[in-house]
Structures are given as structure tokens and as C-alpha cells.
Amino acid sequence: MASNAAPMTVPPAAPPSGMPIADTTAAQNEAVHSIGKETVNADDIERNAGSLNAEEKNESDASSEFKQDGVARAEAITKVWTTKTLWATFGLLYLVSTVDSMLGNVEGALSPYVTSAFGRHGLISTTSIVSTILGGVITLTIAKMINIWGRMEGLAGMVFLITIGMIMKALCQNVETYAAAQVMYWVGHIGLLLIINVTVADMTTLRNRMIIFGFNTSPLIISFFTGPLIADRFLKEVNFRWAFGAFAIIMIATTTPIIGVFIYNERKARSVGLVREKSGRTFFESVKYYVVELDVVGLFLITVGASLLLLPFSLVNYVPGGWANGGLISMFVLGPALLAVFYIWEKKYAPVQFFPWVYLTNKTILGACSCYGLMFASIFCWDTYYYSYLQVAHSLSVVDASYTINSLSLSSAILGVFIGILIRYTGKVKWVAMAGVPFMILGTALLVRFRTPETSIAVLVVLQVLVGLASCVFALCSQMAVMATVKHNEVAPGLALHGLFGAVGAAIGQAIAGGIWNNLLPFKLMQYLPEDAKADAWTIFGDITVQQAATGAVRDAIDAAYGDMQHMMVIAGCCFAPFVIVAVWFWDDLDVRKVDEERGRVGNVF
């Protein structure tokens, strides 16, 4: 099927050299027989080499358009590895996903205590906004990088960023260092998820892809039970610093094997001429090339512009003069101005556009990305401070609060595989997505009624499950809608654009939550606290451990203030829910079974 989205207009990294991709079957068979010491059976050779002929029959494969080095190398690898290697790679990617998911749970549970250690509990949203925006925006750059350099290089780079972020968190002595560490960690985390998804896309047909995508969410089930316990043990028996240090080591240990698999199989592909030689550029020529290719100017403008626009809502109570502060006013002026400059730069002056504007002319891609972004905006309006709310207003422990929050992720993880199977056998993405509408309506409507300190934990868990079911359906189906619309060499930027919308939506939700929390909670505390405790309002506001230790009338006042905040946040989140449903309605009625038939099959894939 011809995609409505045009191919990426990126100049090739190097002229093709070596054996052509569409070489003869006989030459392929002879070459593959000579690879190293590993024996590849004749059926595998015929199947993998035969896929080269399939490429010649359809316009969306390598024979009809130039593919960047990273894409070509990924396809070359799938043509030389065995079925056992294919499934071993799935298993190793699953291991990486499990550790990353566990780290996310531990990091989320410890975050309020890290900011409280510096007397800045309310800055949770501020650190999240910067990291979320940069993490979302830079996925487009990461997508370009892995298409140019390769999946393995991208994976190693993201692990490096996560490791540096964890080390910085373990050693931080102020909230500024912690914020910088959060940015490093989050960029690496989001990039790692993107690369895993793109790699899975390389290894699967469109029809079966959501089964693996869904199965790859099941590590959330493992981290649901283990993550909170790990965080609690570190918090009680050591400290948060050792937790971050330990995961820096664990992440390196679990990603090394998968990187080794890619290196080994790329060498096999190179030995039979399926991998192009390096460009031969000098160091300075390469620097100039990548500055243009990755549109560093555009990346800077959109990241700084979006951050300046959204940050003031969370910073207002931490600067002299509040909203009258000159710095905040400057941020409000400069943010939109830089975003306007970004648009002009991209449309008229950028040699290589950072933002794939052409995708937004396709209603399915625009609808799928909008659905994902609006869903995150809705959830993050109330989720940003929900962990603190549960520990204070409901007096839950670190473990129990984490279990309550993560019941959303747990329900998503359990449902994911079934969504993949349903798409495989029906082929219908849009109507599977519409099945999430009742859960979305029911879950968000009940949030307003039951988000009070008096509500039982069982009810809160049920609401998390309902929202989790809806978010699972929308997240997986919107990803599939994008991948079914773009070509294989456009999967990475397509998923990156999808992730960017999600990041912007999450940042908007966090900005709304931060604005409500930081602007209203101190005054609600002043309103509810007894007269002899009003002088301590700002101390209470800044430290979750002080809030947890309070008793009597002071504790009742804190609980009441927290309840008011959550109620406002839930109402704000519910306002986005109807637009999620509207966005899904605009998708084309795609049948992924037909798309697979028209595109053919490349390499030894599932």
C-alpha cells in the first residue's frame, strides 16, 4: 500500500558501495554458507535471500528508494541471522525492558523524597516538565540518529545517558543537580523505549507487531511487585543514593548482551556485502554533516521555547514577586517567540527539517499522535502529585502507594498482548481503539466523584484499572496506526513524532498540575491550618516527610488541602478526555493484514 506520507527528505549518509542489496540469490547463498563457523541451514538461506526478491516487487522497499545506513543495516541483519537468534534477541530486549521498567518504578517512588531532602517537594513537576519536553523533542533526533548510524549505536548511547543520570542522582547535593540528572535519565529512558520499539518493528511483520509490542509491556507486571519493594528497602535501610548507584551498574550489565548480538550479526551481514562501507568523511566534515542532518538549531529552538512557556507555572512560588517577577514575564515572552522562530526556521531556512511536517497532512497520523498526546495530558494533570497525595491524604506506605498508582500500568500490561492478538486476527486498528472509549468515559467520570481523602483504596485501584485499560488500548492502537501508514524506513521518525506528541501532552498536564499545586496549595494550607500552625505553612508545603509526621488538627488540615488540590487536578484532566475520542474517530479504517500483503516481507522476521 502506498503511504500517504512522503519519504524522509534526508540526503544519504554515503553513496552505496559493496555488493548491491538486490544481488542474485545464488551469490547470497554462496556468501551466507561461508559466514564464520556458524552453520545456517538451506531453508534459512532460501527464506532470507528470497526476501530480497520480494523487495523488488513493491515500491515501499529498498529497491525503489534509498535507505539510510541504519535502516539498511537493520534489514541486512534480519537477512543473515537464524530463527534462534531472532527469538534470543526478543528475549534480551525483554530483559532490558524489564530492568528499565523496574528502574522507572523505583525512581518514581523515590522522587518525592529526593526533592524533599532539599526542601523543594513542590518542584516535582518542574523537574519533570524540562525532562519530559526534552525527552519528547529529542526522540526525533534519536530517530534520525538510529536511521543514520544504527540501532546498536543508539541503544548504547541511551544506556550511557541513563547511567550518567543515575550516577548524578546518587551524588547530587542540591535540587539543581537532581533536575539535570532527571533530564539525562529521562532522555535516555525515552530514547531506549523508542529504539526497542523500532528494533521490534524491524523484526516483525505489521500484522504480528502488536503482539510483541503488547508482550513487551508485560515487564510492568514484574516491576509492579518488585519496584516498590526495592525502593522501600533502599529508603529504609540505606538511602536513595545507593538505589540509583545500583541501577547504574545493573543497566549496563543487562544491555551488554543485546549489543553483542547486534555487533556479531552485523559482522555476518558485512561479510556477505549487505552492509555499505563508511562514507570516508573527515572528522570535521562529519561534525558539519550531522549538525545539519540532525537540525541542531531546530532542536534548540523547540526545546528552549516549549520549556520557557511551561515552566513559569511551577516556578512562581520559588521566585521573588511571584507572577510580577521579571524573569517569569521574560519566559512567557521568549517561549512563544522562540516557538514562532522555530516554525519559520523549519518552513523556510532549515537545510534538513527537524520536524516531519509532511506527516501532519495525513489525518490518521495526526489523529493517532493527537490521541496519544491528549491522553497523556489528561492523565498527568492528576498523576503528577498523586503519589504524594496517597502517602499523605491516605497515609499509605511507599509500597502501598506504589501498588495503587501502578495498578494503572499493571492493567495496561495484562491487556497489551490481547490487544495485539485482536489486531492480528481482525486487522482493524481503528475499531479496536474505539473499544477503549467506554473505559475512558467511565474511568474519567468517576475520578471527579471519588477523588477525596475519604474514598477507600479499593475504589481508587478500580479507577486506576479503568484508566489503565483505556490508555493501553489507545497507546498501542495509535502506535499501530502510525506504523501502518508510514513505510519501513519511516517507522523510527513516525514513532518519534508519536512520542513527541505524548511528551508535549505529558508536559502540558504536568504544567497544569504544577500550576494548581504551587499556586493554590500554600493558600489552602493557610486556610485550613489552626492559628498556631499557620506560620509553618511553607515548611509543611516544602517537605513530604513533615506532612507525614503531622498529627491532629494539623494533619486534618493537610489532608483537606490535598483533597482540594486533587479534585481540581482531576477536573482539569477530565476536560481532555472527550478530545481523545474525537482524535480516534479521524483515523482511516486500516486493515493491517492487507498492508502486510502489499508491502511484502523483509528478512527472517516474526
Coordinates of C-alpha atoms in Angstrom, one line a residue:
M1 CA 0.0 0.0 0.0
A2 CA 1.4 3.4 -0.9
S3 CA 1.8 5.6 2.1
N4 CA 0.2 9.0 2.2
A5 CA 3.2 10.3 3.9
A6 CA 6.2 11.2 1.8
P7 CA 9.6 9.6 2.5
M8 CA 12.1 11.4 4.7
T9 CA 13.9 14.1 2.6
V10 CA 17.3 13.3 4.2
P11 CA 20.4 13.2 2.0
P12 CA 22.2 9.8 2.1
A13 CA 24.9 9.3 4.6
A14 CA 27.2 7.8 1.9
P15 CA 26.9 6.5 -1.6
P16 CA 26.0 2.8 -1.7
S17 CA 29.1 0.6 -2.1
G18 CA 30.0 -3.0 -1.9
M19 CA 27.6 -5.8 -3.1
P20 CA 24.2 -4.3 -4.1
I21 CA 21.3 -5.1 -1.7
A22 CA 19.3 -6.7 -4.5
D23 CA 22.1 -9.1 -5.6
T24 CA 21.4 -12.6 -7.0
T25 CA 20.1 -15.4 -4.9
A26 CA 23.0 -17.7 -5.9
A27 CA 25.5 -15.2 -4.7
Q28 CA 23.7 -14.7 -1.5
N29 CA 23.5 -18.5 -0.9
E30 CA 27.2 -18.9 -1.5
A31 CA 28.2 -16.0 0.7
V32 CA 25.9 -17.0 3.6
H33 CA 27.3 -20.5 3.6
S34 CA 30.8 -19.0 4.3
I35 CA 29.9 -17.0 7.3
G36 CA 32.2 -17.7 10.3
K37 CA 31.8 -21.1 12.0
E38 CA 28.0 -20.9 12.4
T39 CA 26.1 -23.3 10.2
V40 CA 22.9 -21.8 8.6
N41 CA 20.6 -24.4 7.1
A42 CA 19.5 -24.2 3.5
D43 CA 15.9 -23.3 4.3
D44 CA 17.0 -20.2 6.3
I45 CA 19.2 -19.2 3.4
E46 CA 16.5 -19.6 0.8
R47 CA 13.9 -17.8 3.0
N48 CA 16.2 -14.9 3.8
A49 CA 17.7 -14.5 0.4
G50 CA 14.2 -14.9 -1.1
S51 CA 13.1 -11.9 0.7
L52 CA 15.4 -9.9 -1.5
N53 CA 13.3 -10.8 -4.5
A54 CA 10.2 -9.7 -2.6
E55 CA 11.7 -6.3 -2.2
E56 CA 11.8 -5.8 -5.9
K57 CA 8.1 -6.4 -6.2
N58 CA 6.8 -3.4 -4.2
E59 CA 7.5 0.2 -4.1
S60 CA 8.0 0.6 -0.4
D61 CA 11.2 -1.4 -0.1
A62 CA 14.9 -0.7 -0.7
S63 CA 14.9 -1.4 -4.4
S64 CA 12.7 1.6 -5.1
E65 CA 14.2 4.2 -2.8
F66 CA 17.4 4.9 -1.0
K67 CA 17.6 3.7 2.6
Q68 CA 19.8 5.3 5.3
D69 CA 22.6 3.3 6.7
G70 CA 20.9 2.4 10.0
V71 CA 17.8 1.1 8.2
A72 CA 19.8 -0.8 5.6
R73 CA 22.0 -2.4 8.3
A74 CA 18.9 -3.4 10.4
E75 CA 17.4 -5.1 7.3
A76 CA 20.7 -6.7 6.5
I77 CA 21.0 -8.2 10.0
T78 CA 17.5 -9.8 9.7
K79 CA 18.6 -11.5 6.4
V80 CA 21.6 -13.3 7.9
W81 CA 20.5 -14.3 11.4
T82 CA 18.8 -17.6 12.3
T83 CA 15.4 -18.1 13.8
K84 CA 17.0 -19.0 17.1
T85 CA 18.9 -15.7 17.1
L86 CA 15.7 -13.8 16.3
W87 CA 13.9 -15.3 19.4
A88 CA 17.0 -14.8 21.5
T89 CA 17.0 -11.1 20.6
F90 CA 13.4 -10.8 21.6
G91 CA 14.3 -12.4 24.9
L92 CA 17.2 -10.0 25.5
L93 CA 15.1 -7.0 24.6
Y94 CA 12.5 -8.2 27.1
L95 CA 15.2 -8.3 29.8
V96 CA 16.3 -4.7 29.0
S97 CA 12.6 -3.6 29.1
T98 CA 12.2 -5.4 32.5
V99 CA 15.1 -3.6 34.1
D100 CA 14.1 -0.3 32.6
S101 CA 10.6 -0.7 33.9
M102 CA 11.8 -1.6 37.3
L103 CA 14.1 1.4 37.4
G104 CA 11.2 3.6 36.4
N105 CA 9.1 2.3 39.4
V106 CA 12.0 2.8 41.8
E107 CA 12.8 6.3 40.5
G108 CA 9.2 7.4 40.7
A109 CA 8.8 6.2 44.3
L110 CA 12.0 7.9 45.4
S111 CA 11.5 11.2 43.6
P112 CA 9.3 13.0 46.3
Y113 CA 12.0 12.1 48.9
V114 CA 14.8 13.4 46.8
T115 CA 13.1 16.8 46.3
S116 CA 12.0 16.9 49.9
A117 CA 15.6 16.3 51.0
F118 CA 16.4 19.8 49.6
G119 CA 13.1 21.3 50.9
R120 CA 11.6 21.6 47.4
H121 CA 8.9 18.9 47.3
G122 CA 6.7 21.1 45.0
L123 CA 9.4 21.1 42.3
I124 CA 8.5 17.6 41.2
S125 CA 6.5 19.0 38.3
T126 CA 9.3 21.5 37.4
T127 CA 12.0 18.8 37.0
S128 CA 9.5 16.6 35.2
I129 CA 8.5 19.4 32.7
V130 CA 12.0 20.0 31.5
S131 CA 12.9 16.4 31.2
T132 CA 9.7 15.4 29.6
I133 CA 9.8 18.2 26.9
L134 CA 13.5 17.5 26.1
G135 CA 12.9 13.7 26.1
G136 CA 10.0 14.0 23.7
V137 CA 11.6 16.6 21.4
I138 CA 14.9 14.8 21.2
T139 CA 13.3 11.5 20.1
L140 CA 13.0 13.0 16.6
T141 CA 16.8 13.5 16.7
I142 CA 17.3 10.0 18.1
A143 CA 15.1 8.6 15.3
K144 CA 17.3 10.3 12.7
M145 CA 20.5 9.1 14.5
I146 CA 19.5 5.4 14.6
N147 CA 18.4 5.6 10.9
I148 CA 21.8 7.0 10.0
W149 CA 24.2 5.3 12.5
G150 CA 22.3 2.1 13.5
R151 CA 20.1 0.6 16.3
M152 CA 23.0 -0.8 18.2
E153 CA 24.8 2.5 18.4
G154 CA 21.6 4.3 19.5
L155 CA 21.0 1.7 22.2
A156 CA 24.5 2.1 23.6
G157 CA 24.1 5.8 23.7
M158 CA 20.8 5.7 25.5
V159 CA 22.2 3.3 28.1
F160 CA 25.1 5.8 28.6
L161 CA 22.7 8.6 29.3
I162 CA 20.7 6.6 31.8
T163 CA 23.9 5.5 33.6
I164 CA 25.2 9.1 33.8
G165 CA 21.8 10.2 35.1
M166 CA 21.7 7.6 37.8
I167 CA 25.3 8.5 38.9
M168 CA 24.4 12.1 39.1
K169 CA 21.3 11.3 41.2
A170 CA 23.4 9.2 43.5
L171 CA 25.8 12.1 44.0
C172 CA 23.6 15.2 43.9
Q173 CA 23.9 17.7 46.7
N174 CA 21.2 20.1 45.5
V175 CA 17.9 20.2 43.6
E176 CA 19.6 21.7 40.5
T177 CA 21.9 18.8 40.1
Y178 CA 19.0 16.4 40.6
A179 CA 17.0 18.2 37.9
A180 CA 19.9 17.9 35.5
A181 CA 20.2 14.2 36.3
Q182 CA 16.5 13.7 35.7
V183 CA 16.9 15.2 32.2
M184 CA 19.8 12.9 31.4
Y185 CA 17.9 9.9 32.8
W186 CA 14.6 10.7 31.0
V187 CA 16.2 11.4 27.6
G188 CA 18.0 8.0 27.9
H189 CA 14.8 6.2 29.1
I190 CA 12.6 7.6 26.3
G191 CA 15.3 7.0 23.7
L192 CA 15.7 3.4 24.9
L193 CA 12.0 2.8 24.6
L194 CA 11.9 4.2 21.1
I195 CA 14.9 2.1 20.0
I196 CA 13.4 -1.1 21.4
N197 CA 10.1 -0.4 19.6
V198 CA 11.9 0.4 16.3
T199 CA 14.0 -2.7 16.7
V200 CA 10.9 -4.8 17.3
A201 CA 9.4 -3.2 14.2
D202 CA 12.5 -4.3 12.2
M203 CA 12.0 -7.9 13.5
T204 CA 8.2 -8.3 12.9
T205 CA 5.6 -8.1 10.2
L206 CA 2.9 -5.4 10.8
R207 CA 0.3 -8.0 11.5
N208 CA 2.2 -9.6 14.3
R209 CA 3.9 -6.5 15.6
M210 CA 1.4 -5.5 18.3
I211 CA 1.6 -9.0 19.8
I212 CA 5.3 -8.4 20.6
F213 CA 4.6 -4.7 21.5
G214 CA 1.9 -5.9 23.9
F215 CA 4.1 -8.7 25.3
N216 CA 6.9 -6.1 25.8
T217 CA 4.7 -4.2 28.2
S218 CA 4.5 -7.2 30.5
P219 CA 7.7 -6.3 32.4
L220 CA 5.4 -3.8 34.1
I221 CA 3.8 -6.7 35.8
I222 CA 7.2 -7.7 37.3
S223 CA 8.1 -4.2 38.2
F224 CA 4.7 -3.7 39.7
F225 CA 5.6 -6.1 42.5
T226 CA 9.3 -5.6 42.8
G227 CA 9.9 -1.9 42.2
P228 CA 8.1 -0.5 45.2
L229 CA 9.7 -3.2 47.5
I230 CA 13.2 -2.3 46.2
A231 CA 12.5 1.5 46.7
D232 CA 11.2 0.9 50.2
R233 CA 14.1 -1.3 51.3
F234 CA 16.7 1.3 50.0
L235 CA 14.8 4.1 51.6
K236 CA 14.5 2.5 55.0
E237 CA 17.8 0.5 55.2
V238 CA 20.3 2.6 53.2
N239 CA 19.2 5.7 51.2
F240 CA 18.0 6.8 47.8
R241 CA 21.6 7.4 46.6
W242 CA 22.5 3.7 46.7
A243 CA 19.4 2.7 44.8
F244 CA 20.4 4.9 41.9
G245 CA 24.0 3.7 42.0
A246 CA 22.9 0.1 42.0
F247 CA 20.7 0.5 38.9
A248 CA 23.6 2.3 37.0
I249 CA 25.5 -1.0 37.3
I250 CA 22.5 -3.2 36.6
M251 CA 21.5 -1.3 33.4
I252 CA 25.0 -1.7 31.9
A253 CA 25.1 -5.5 32.8
T254 CA 21.7 -6.2 31.2
T255 CA 22.2 -4.3 27.9
T256 CA 25.7 -5.6 27.1
P257 CA 24.4 -9.0 25.7
I258 CA 21.9 -7.5 23.3
I259 CA 24.6 -5.0 22.0
G260 CA 26.9 -8.0 21.5
V261 CA 24.2 -9.9 19.4
F262 CA 23.8 -6.9 17.1
I263 CA 27.6 -6.5 16.7
Y264 CA 28.0 -10.2 15.8
N265 CA 25.2 -10.3 13.3
E266 CA 26.2 -7.0 11.7
R267 CA 29.7 -8.5 11.1
K268 CA 28.0 -11.5 9.4
A269 CA 26.0 -9.2 7.2
R270 CA 29.1 -7.2 6.4
S271 CA 31.0 -10.3 5.4
V272 CA 28.4 -11.0 2.6
G273 CA 28.3 -7.5 1.3
L274 CA 25.0 -6.5 2.7
V275 CA 26.4 -3.5 4.7
R276 CA 27.6 -0.4 3.0
E277 CA 31.1 0.8 3.6
K278 CA 31.7 4.0 5.7
S279 CA 31.5 7.4 4.0
G280 CA 35.2 8.3 4.3
R281 CA 34.4 11.8 5.6
T282 CA 36.9 13.6 7.9
F283 CA 36.1 14.4 11.5
F284 CA 35.2 18.0 10.8
E285 CA 33.2 17.0 7.7
S286 CA 31.2 14.6 9.8
V287 CA 30.6 17.2 12.5
K288 CA 29.3 19.7 9.9
Y289 CA 27.2 16.9 8.3
Y290 CA 25.5 15.8 11.5
V291 CA 24.8 19.4 12.7
V292 CA 22.9 20.0 9.5
E293 CA 21.4 16.5 9.3
L294 CA 20.1 16.5 12.9
D295 CA 19.0 20.2 12.7
V296 CA 20.7 21.2 15.9
V297 CA 19.2 24.7 15.5
G298 CA 15.7 23.4 15.3
L299 CA 16.2 21.1 18.3
F300 CA 17.5 24.1 20.4
L301 CA 14.6 26.4 19.5
I302 CA 11.7 24.0 20.1
T303 CA 13.2 22.6 23.4
V304 CA 14.0 26.0 24.9
G305 CA 10.8 27.6 23.6
A306 CA 8.5 24.9 25.0
S307 CA 10.3 24.8 28.3
L308 CA 10.2 28.6 28.8
L309 CA 6.5 28.6 28.0
L310 CA 5.5 25.8 30.5
L311 CA 8.0 26.3 33.4
P312 CA 6.6 29.5 35.0
F313 CA 3.5 27.7 36.3
S314 CA 5.7 25.6 38.6
L315 CA 8.3 28.2 39.4
V316 CA 6.0 31.0 40.5
N317 CA 6.3 30.3 44.3
Y318 CA 10.0 30.0 44.2
V319 CA 11.0 33.4 42.8
P320 CA 10.7 36.8 44.4
G321 CA 7.5 38.7 43.5
G322 CA 5.6 35.7 42.1
W323 CA 3.9 36.5 38.8
A324 CA 5.3 40.0 38.8
N325 CA 8.8 38.7 38.7
G326 CA 10.7 40.0 35.6
G327 CA 12.2 36.6 34.9
L328 CA 8.8 34.8 34.7
I329 CA 7.5 37.6 32.4
S330 CA 10.5 37.2 30.2
M331 CA 10.0 33.4 30.0
F332 CA 6.4 33.9 28.9
V333 CA 7.5 36.3 26.2
L334 CA 10.6 34.4 25.0
G335 CA 8.9 31.0 25.0
P336 CA 6.2 31.7 22.3
A337 CA 8.7 33.9 20.4
L338 CA 11.2 31.0 20.1
L339 CA 8.5 28.6 19.0
A340 CA 7.5 31.1 16.3
V341 CA 11.1 31.4 15.2
F342 CA 11.3 27.5 15.2
Y343 CA 8.3 27.4 12.8
I344 CA 9.8 30.0 10.5
W345 CA 13.2 28.3 10.6
E346 CA 11.8 24.9 9.8
K347 CA 9.5 26.0 7.0
K348 CA 11.9 28.4 5.2
Y349 CA 15.6 28.0 6.2
A350 CA 16.4 24.6 7.7
P351 CA 18.5 22.6 5.2
V352 CA 17.1 19.4 6.7
Q353 CA 13.8 19.8 8.6
F354 CA 13.9 18.6 12.2
F355 CA 10.1 18.3 12.4
P356 CA 8.4 16.0 9.8
W357 CA 5.6 18.4 8.9
V358 CA 4.5 16.2 6.0
Y359 CA 3.2 13.6 8.4
L360 CA 0.7 16.1 9.8
T361 CA -1.0 16.3 6.4
N362 CA -2.2 12.7 7.0
K363 CA -5.3 12.6 9.1
T364 CA -4.5 9.1 10.5
I365 CA -1.0 10.1 11.7
L366 CA -2.3 13.4 13.0
G367 CA -5.2 11.7 14.8
A368 CA -3.1 9.0 16.3
C369 CA -0.5 11.4 17.6
S370 CA -3.1 13.7 18.9
C371 CA -4.9 10.9 20.7
Y372 CA -1.7 9.9 22.4
G373 CA -0.8 13.4 23.4
L374 CA -4.3 14.3 24.7
M375 CA -4.4 11.0 26.7
F376 CA -1.2 11.9 28.5
A377 CA -2.3 15.5 29.1
S378 CA -5.4 14.1 30.8
I379 CA -3.6 11.6 32.9
F380 CA -0.7 13.8 34.0
C381 CA -3.0 16.5 35.2
W382 CA -3.7 14.4 38.3
D383 CA -1.0 11.8 38.2
T384 CA 2.0 14.2 38.8
Y385 CA 1.3 14.6 42.5
Y386 CA -0.9 11.5 43.0
Y387 CA 1.9 9.6 44.7
S388 CA 2.4 12.3 47.3
Y389 CA -1.4 12.5 47.7
L390 CA -1.7 8.8 48.5
Q391 CA 1.1 8.9 51.1
V392 CA -0.2 11.9 52.9
A393 CA -4.0 12.1 52.5
H394 CA -4.5 8.3 52.7
S395 CA -1.4 7.6 54.9
L396 CA -0.1 4.9 52.6
S397 CA 3.4 3.5 52.8
V398 CA 5.8 3.8 49.9
V399 CA 4.9 0.2 48.8
D400 CA 1.2 0.5 49.1
A401 CA 1.1 3.9 47.3
S402 CA 3.2 2.5 44.5
Y403 CA 0.9 -0.5 44.2
T404 CA -2.1 1.8 44.0
I405 CA -0.6 4.0 41.3
N406 CA 0.9 1.2 39.3
S407 CA -2.4 -0.7 39.1
L408 CA -2.9 1.5 36.0
S409 CA 0.3 0.2 34.4
L410 CA -0.5 -3.4 35.6
S411 CA -3.9 -3.4 33.8
S412 CA -2.2 -2.0 30.7
A413 CA 0.4 -4.7 30.7
I414 CA -2.1 -7.5 31.1
L415 CA -4.3 -6.2 28.3
G416 CA -1.5 -5.5 25.9
V417 CA -0.9 -9.0 24.5
F418 CA -4.7 -9.4 24.0
I419 CA -4.9 -6.2 22.0
G420 CA -2.1 -7.5 19.8
I421 CA -3.8 -10.8 19.2
L422 CA -7.1 -9.0 18.4
I423 CA -5.4 -6.7 15.9
R424 CA -3.6 -9.7 14.3
Y425 CA -6.8 -11.6 13.6
T426 CA -9.2 -8.7 12.8
G427 CA -6.7 -6.4 11.2
K428 CA -8.8 -3.4 12.3
V429 CA -6.9 -0.8 14.3
K430 CA -9.5 2.0 14.5
W431 CA -12.3 -0.2 15.8
V432 CA -10.1 -1.9 18.4
A433 CA -9.2 1.6 19.5
M434 CA -12.8 2.6 19.8
A435 CA -13.2 -0.3 22.3
G436 CA -11.3 1.8 24.7
V437 CA -13.8 4.6 24.7
P438 CA -16.2 3.1 27.4
F439 CA -13.3 2.6 29.8
M440 CA -12.1 6.2 29.2
I441 CA -15.5 7.7 29.8
L442 CA -16.3 5.6 32.9
G443 CA -12.8 6.0 34.4
T444 CA -12.5 9.8 34.0
A445 CA -16.1 10.5 35.0
L446 CA -15.8 8.5 38.3
L447 CA -12.5 10.2 39.1
V448 CA -14.3 13.5 39.9
R449 CA -16.7 11.8 42.2
F450 CA -14.3 9.6 44.2
R451 CA -11.0 11.6 44.4
T452 CA -11.4 12.5 48.1
P453 CA -9.4 11.5 51.2
E454 CA -12.5 9.6 52.4
T455 CA -12.6 7.3 49.4
S456 CA -11.4 3.7 50.1
I457 CA -8.2 2.4 48.5
A458 CA -10.2 -0.3 46.7
V459 CA -12.2 2.2 44.8
L460 CA -9.1 4.1 43.8
V461 CA -7.5 0.9 42.5
V462 CA -10.6 0.2 40.4
L463 CA -10.4 3.7 38.9
Q464 CA -6.7 3.2 38.1
V465 CA -7.5 -0.1 36.4
L466 CA -10.3 1.5 34.2
V467 CA -8.0 4.4 33.1
G468 CA -5.2 1.8 32.5
L469 CA -7.3 -0.3 30.2
A470 CA -8.2 2.8 28.2
S471 CA -4.7 4.0 28.0
C472 CA -3.4 0.6 26.9
V473 CA -5.9 0.4 24.0
F474 CA -5.2 4.0 22.8
A475 CA -1.4 3.8 23.2
L476 CA -0.9 0.5 21.3
C477 CA -3.5 1.3 18.6
S478 CA -2.2 4.8 18.0
Q479 CA 1.3 3.4 17.5
M480 CA 0.0 0.8 15.1
A481 CA -2.0 3.4 13.2
V482 CA 1.2 5.4 12.6
M483 CA 3.3 2.3 11.6
A484 CA 0.6 1.1 9.2
T485 CA 0.6 4.5 7.5
V486 CA 4.4 5.0 7.0
K487 CA 7.0 2.9 5.2
H488 CA 9.6 0.8 7.0
N489 CA 12.4 3.4 6.7
E490 CA 9.9 6.0 8.2
V491 CA 9.0 3.9 11.3
A492 CA 11.6 5.5 13.5
P493 CA 10.6 9.1 12.8
G494 CA 7.0 8.1 12.8
L495 CA 7.2 6.6 16.3
A496 CA 9.4 9.6 17.4
L497 CA 6.7 12.0 16.3
H498 CA 4.1 9.9 18.1
G499 CA 6.3 10.0 21.2
L500 CA 6.8 13.8 20.8
F501 CA 3.0 14.4 21.0
G502 CA 2.9 12.2 24.1
A503 CA 5.7 14.1 25.7
V504 CA 4.2 17.5 24.9
G505 CA 0.8 16.2 26.3
A506 CA 2.5 15.0 29.5
A507 CA 4.4 18.3 29.9
I508 CA 1.1 20.2 29.5
G509 CA -0.5 18.0 32.1
Q510 CA 2.5 18.5 34.4
A511 CA 2.4 22.2 33.9
I512 CA -1.3 22.4 34.8
A513 CA -0.7 20.2 37.9
G514 CA 2.3 22.3 38.9
G515 CA 0.4 25.5 38.5
I516 CA -2.5 24.2 40.6
W517 CA -0.2 22.7 43.3
N518 CA 2.3 25.5 43.6
N519 CA -0.2 28.4 43.3
L520 CA -3.0 27.1 45.4
L521 CA -1.8 24.5 48.0
P522 CA 0.1 27.1 50.2
F523 CA -3.0 29.2 50.4
K524 CA -5.2 26.1 51.1
L525 CA -2.9 25.2 53.9
M526 CA -3.1 28.7 55.4
Q527 CA -6.9 28.4 55.1
Y528 CA -7.2 25.1 56.9
L529 CA -4.3 25.1 59.4
P530 CA -5.1 26.1 63.0
E531 CA -3.9 29.5 64.0
D532 CA -0.9 28.3 66.0
A533 CA 0.4 26.3 62.9
K534 CA -0.2 28.9 60.1
A535 CA 3.4 30.1 60.5
D536 CA 4.7 26.7 59.5
A537 CA 2.6 26.5 56.3
W538 CA 5.6 27.0 53.9
T539 CA 7.7 24.4 55.8
I540 CA 4.9 21.9 55.5
F541 CA 4.4 22.7 51.9
G542 CA 8.0 22.0 51.0
D543 CA 8.6 18.7 52.7
I544 CA 6.6 15.5 52.4
T545 CA 8.2 14.0 55.5
V546 CA 6.9 16.9 57.6
Q547 CA 3.4 16.4 56.2
Q548 CA 3.5 12.7 57.0
A549 CA 4.7 13.3 60.6
A550 CA 1.9 15.8 61.3
T551 CA -0.9 14.8 63.7
G552 CA -4.3 16.0 65.0
A553 CA -5.8 19.2 63.6
V554 CA -2.6 20.0 61.5
R555 CA -2.9 16.6 59.8
D556 CA -6.6 17.1 59.1
A557 CA -5.8 20.5 57.6
I558 CA -3.1 19.0 55.3
D559 CA -5.4 16.2 54.2
A560 CA -8.2 18.6 53.4
A561 CA -5.8 20.8 51.4
Y562 CA -4.5 17.8 49.5
G563 CA -8.1 16.7 48.7
D564 CA -9.0 20.1 47.3
M565 CA -5.9 20.0 45.0
Q566 CA -6.5 16.5 43.7
H567 CA -10.2 17.4 43.0
M568 CA -9.1 20.4 40.9
M569 CA -6.5 18.4 39.0
V570 CA -8.9 15.6 38.2
I571 CA -11.4 18.1 36.8
A572 CA -8.7 19.6 34.6
G573 CA -7.7 16.1 33.4
C574 CA -11.3 15.2 32.5
C575 CA -11.5 18.2 30.2
F576 CA -9.1 16.5 27.8
A577 CA -10.9 13.1 27.6
P578 CA -13.6 14.0 25.0
F579 CA -10.9 15.2 22.6
V580 CA -9.1 11.8 22.8
I581 CA -12.2 10.1 21.5
V582 CA -12.6 12.7 18.7
A583 CA -9.0 12.2 17.6
V584 CA -9.6 8.4 17.2
W585 CA -12.6 9.0 15.0
F586 CA -10.5 10.7 12.4
W587 CA -8.3 7.6 11.7
D588 CA -8.6 5.8 8.4
D589 CA -10.2 2.3 8.7
L590 CA -6.9 0.5 8.2
D591 CA -6.6 -3.3 7.8
V592 CA -3.0 -4.3 8.7
R593 CA -3.4 -7.7 7.1
K594 CA -3.8 -6.1 3.7
V595 CA -0.9 -3.7 4.3
D596 CA 1.4 -6.7 5.1
E597 CA 0.3 -8.4 1.8
E598 CA 1.1 -5.3 -0.2
R599 CA 4.4 -4.5 1.4
G600 CA 5.9 -8.0 1.4
R601 CA 8.3 -9.5 3.9
V602 CA 12.0 -8.5 4.5
G603 CA 14.4 -10.9 6.2
N604 CA 13.9 -13.6 8.8
V605 CA 11.2 -11.9 10.9
F606 CA 8.2 -12.8 13.0

